DNA sequence: ATGTCC
């Protein structure tokens, strides 16, 4: 006879989400083991507690479960906060646009709307900008310091880059192409793959923030399963050649060509849930005219604002941990350790101080932090180089730079116009091996990165150039078309 | 970006 209640038995009486299952299961194990309750008696008791959690919040044994049930009930309750309606300013705050001739009018109109928000302080549009949801991708927006706009951070909170540099000659890439390709196949997981793989241990879940809100507790199990996985769309893990052109302490190595690993991904389902949940709450609390409705904000001086801030920052730490898992697995596979690691968020918000001394909240949605001396990575495409950069601290750009080349073609247009043979040809011409990847991520959907970089000479200094050689992305979307090799 | 339509 089992001495514990299994998840199916608990689910049958209505204990469904992961955080509740954990608490109820743990409690059951000890109470049944020490014979305080029989299984049947405890199930009956749980049913009663679910109906009436308030009656058990001061019960020594069951307070934790009762509180958890109560917090679950209030999670999606409509916020009691005051609904406030705002008008846009009639004047649009001026902002610089880098590479304006290659940026769509859509993206500019979206940025204009952001610069009419009553909470806007400053902004800038990066040379890879294109239209997004709310703030354009490539948009930088500084607001009053107590304001946070979920859609100016983006749905993939802490989408970020991570580069590992190995003290291994780049010749290794040609000599061991097959082996390196196999390592990517064995040690990277995209989309929903790999949720049941063996995990490396990680201290990320020791953070107390995982216990901070009901939503975060509820998402923890999913986050554990997805730790160290990549997403879909433009996410990738790739081996390539890092050509160090400036000797600098940050890159540790002398000028030359080295093996390097570059990854692009974010906070997976965890961050997406935080983002959509608080975007809804922001839209309920902050009513704005139609052209700015997706720029609704939360005030950090409210409970909801504080919760988003905690969730966003935890998503940042989680996304970073995901990259580190990927890099650890692949470093182990090649039997080496990186001598340097460069990384940066490009969908995030930070409390910063402008050059004139004003305290602000800087939202970067598809923009690389480029404060003075701050290291970052600006990827190009599968067939164009990415760049290791050091920020110059340029104040007009709000210490920011582009987060890549930027899209030239929308996903839908790319899927209609680019063919599989065209993609194969361009990869063959450039000597790039691709595992997975759909036509809407083909290199020709992106702007010319060299041109994009030419617009940001005042914003960043290039220290090294990364050329992708073996790329892994999510498999093509099976609903649109198959991948036949 | 997201178990991409609850």
PDB file of N, CA and C in Angstrom, chain A residues 411-412 415-416 420 438-440 475-484:
ATOM      1  N   UNK A 411       7.471  37.547 -41.438  1.00  0.00           N
ATOM      2  CA  UNK A 411       7.461  36.077 -41.468  1.00  0.00           C
ATOM      3  C   UNK A 411       6.560  35.550 -42.575  1.00  0.00           C
ATOM      4  N   UNK A 412       5.360  36.107 -42.661  1.00  0.00           N
ATOM      5  CA  UNK A 412       4.399  35.577 -43.643  1.00  0.00           C
ATOM      6  C   UNK A 412       4.904  35.811 -45.067  1.00  0.00           C
ATOM      7  N   UNK A 415       7.738  33.323 -45.855  1.00  0.00           N
ATOM      8  CA  UNK A 415       7.254  31.960 -46.119  1.00  0.00           C
ATOM      9  C   UNK A 415       6.665  31.846 -47.523  1.00  0.00           C
ATOM     10  N   UNK A 416       6.117  32.959 -48.026  1.00  0.00           N
ATOM     11  CA  UNK A 416       5.512  32.938 -49.363  1.00  0.00           C
ATOM     12  C   UNK A 416       6.551  33.088 -50.473  1.00  0.00           C
ATOM     13  N   UNK A 420      12.943  26.591 -50.446  1.00  0.00           N
ATOM     14  CA  UNK A 420      13.929  25.741 -49.801  1.00  0.00           C
ATOM     15  C   UNK A 420      15.229  25.645 -50.618  1.00  0.00           C
ATOM     16  N   UNK A 438      13.468  27.410 -40.256  1.00  0.00           N
ATOM     17  CA  UNK A 438      12.398  27.527 -41.255  1.00  0.00           C
ATOM     18  C   UNK A 438      12.712  28.669 -42.220  1.00  0.00           C
ATOM     19  N   UNK A 439      11.919  28.739 -43.310  1.00  0.00           N
ATOM     20  CA  UNK A 439      12.177  29.750 -44.348  1.00  0.00           C
ATOM     21  C   UNK A 439      12.015  31.175 -43.837  1.00  0.00           C
ATOM     22  N   UNK A 440      11.182  31.362 -42.796  1.00  0.00           N
ATOM     23  CA  UNK A 440      11.013  32.732 -42.267  1.00  0.00           C
ATOM     24  C   UNK A 440      12.205  33.182 -41.433  1.00  0.00           C
ATOM     25  N   UNK A 475      12.982  23.109 -35.428  1.00  0.00           N
ATOM     26  CA  UNK A 475      12.571  22.517 -36.698  1.00  0.00           C
ATOM     27  C   UNK A 475      11.492  23.391 -37.340  1.00  0.00           C
ATOM     28  N   UNK A 476      11.369  23.309 -38.684  1.00  0.00           N
ATOM     29  CA  UNK A 476      10.352  24.116 -39.359  1.00  0.00           C
ATOM     30  C   UNK A 476       8.965  23.803 -38.820  1.00  0.00           C
ATOM     31  N   UNK A 477       8.109  24.804 -38.911  1.00  0.00           N
ATOM     32  CA  UNK A 477       6.726  24.646 -38.472  1.00  0.00           C
ATOM     33  C   UNK A 477       6.035  23.645 -39.388  1.00  0.00           C
ATOM     34  N   UNK A 478       5.669  22.516 -38.800  1.00  0.00           N
ATOM     35  CA  UNK A 478       5.106  21.439 -39.614  1.00  0.00           C
ATOM     36  C   UNK A 478       3.763  21.813 -40.227  1.00  0.00           C
ATOM     37  N   UNK A 479       3.109  22.837 -39.700  1.00  0.00           N
ATOM     38  CA  UNK A 479       1.813  23.230 -40.263  1.00  0.00           C
ATOM     39  C   UNK A 479       1.979  23.984 -41.576  1.00  0.00           C
ATOM     40  N   UNK A 480       3.159  24.551 -41.803  1.00  0.00           N
ATOM     41  CA  UNK A 480       3.332  25.318 -43.033  1.00  0.00           C
ATOM     42  C   UNK A 480       4.014  24.508 -44.129  1.00  0.00           C
ATOM     43  N   UNK A 481       5.118  23.877 -43.801  1.00  0.00           N
ATOM     44  CA  UNK A 481       5.776  23.041 -44.811  1.00  0.00           C
ATOM     45  C   UNK A 481       6.832  22.150 -44.162  1.00  0.00           C
ATOM     46  N   UNK A 482       7.160  21.063 -44.816  1.00  0.00           N
ATOM     47  CA  UNK A 482       8.106  20.119 -44.242  1.00  0.00           C
ATOM     48  C   UNK A 482       9.528  20.434 -44.636  1.00  0.00           C
ATOM     49  N   UNK A 483      10.437  19.849 -43.933  1.00  0.00           N
ATOM     50  CA  UNK A 483      11.869  20.045 -44.176  1.00  0.00           C
ATOM     51  C   UNK A 483      12.401  18.738 -44.738  1.00  0.00           C
ATOM     52  N   UNK A 484      12.808  18.783 -45.979  1.00  0.00           N
ATOM     53  CA  UNK A 484      13.211  17.535 -46.630  1.00  0.00           C
ATOM     54  C   UNK A 484      14.714  17.404 -46.774  1.00  0.00           C
TER      55      UNK A 484
END
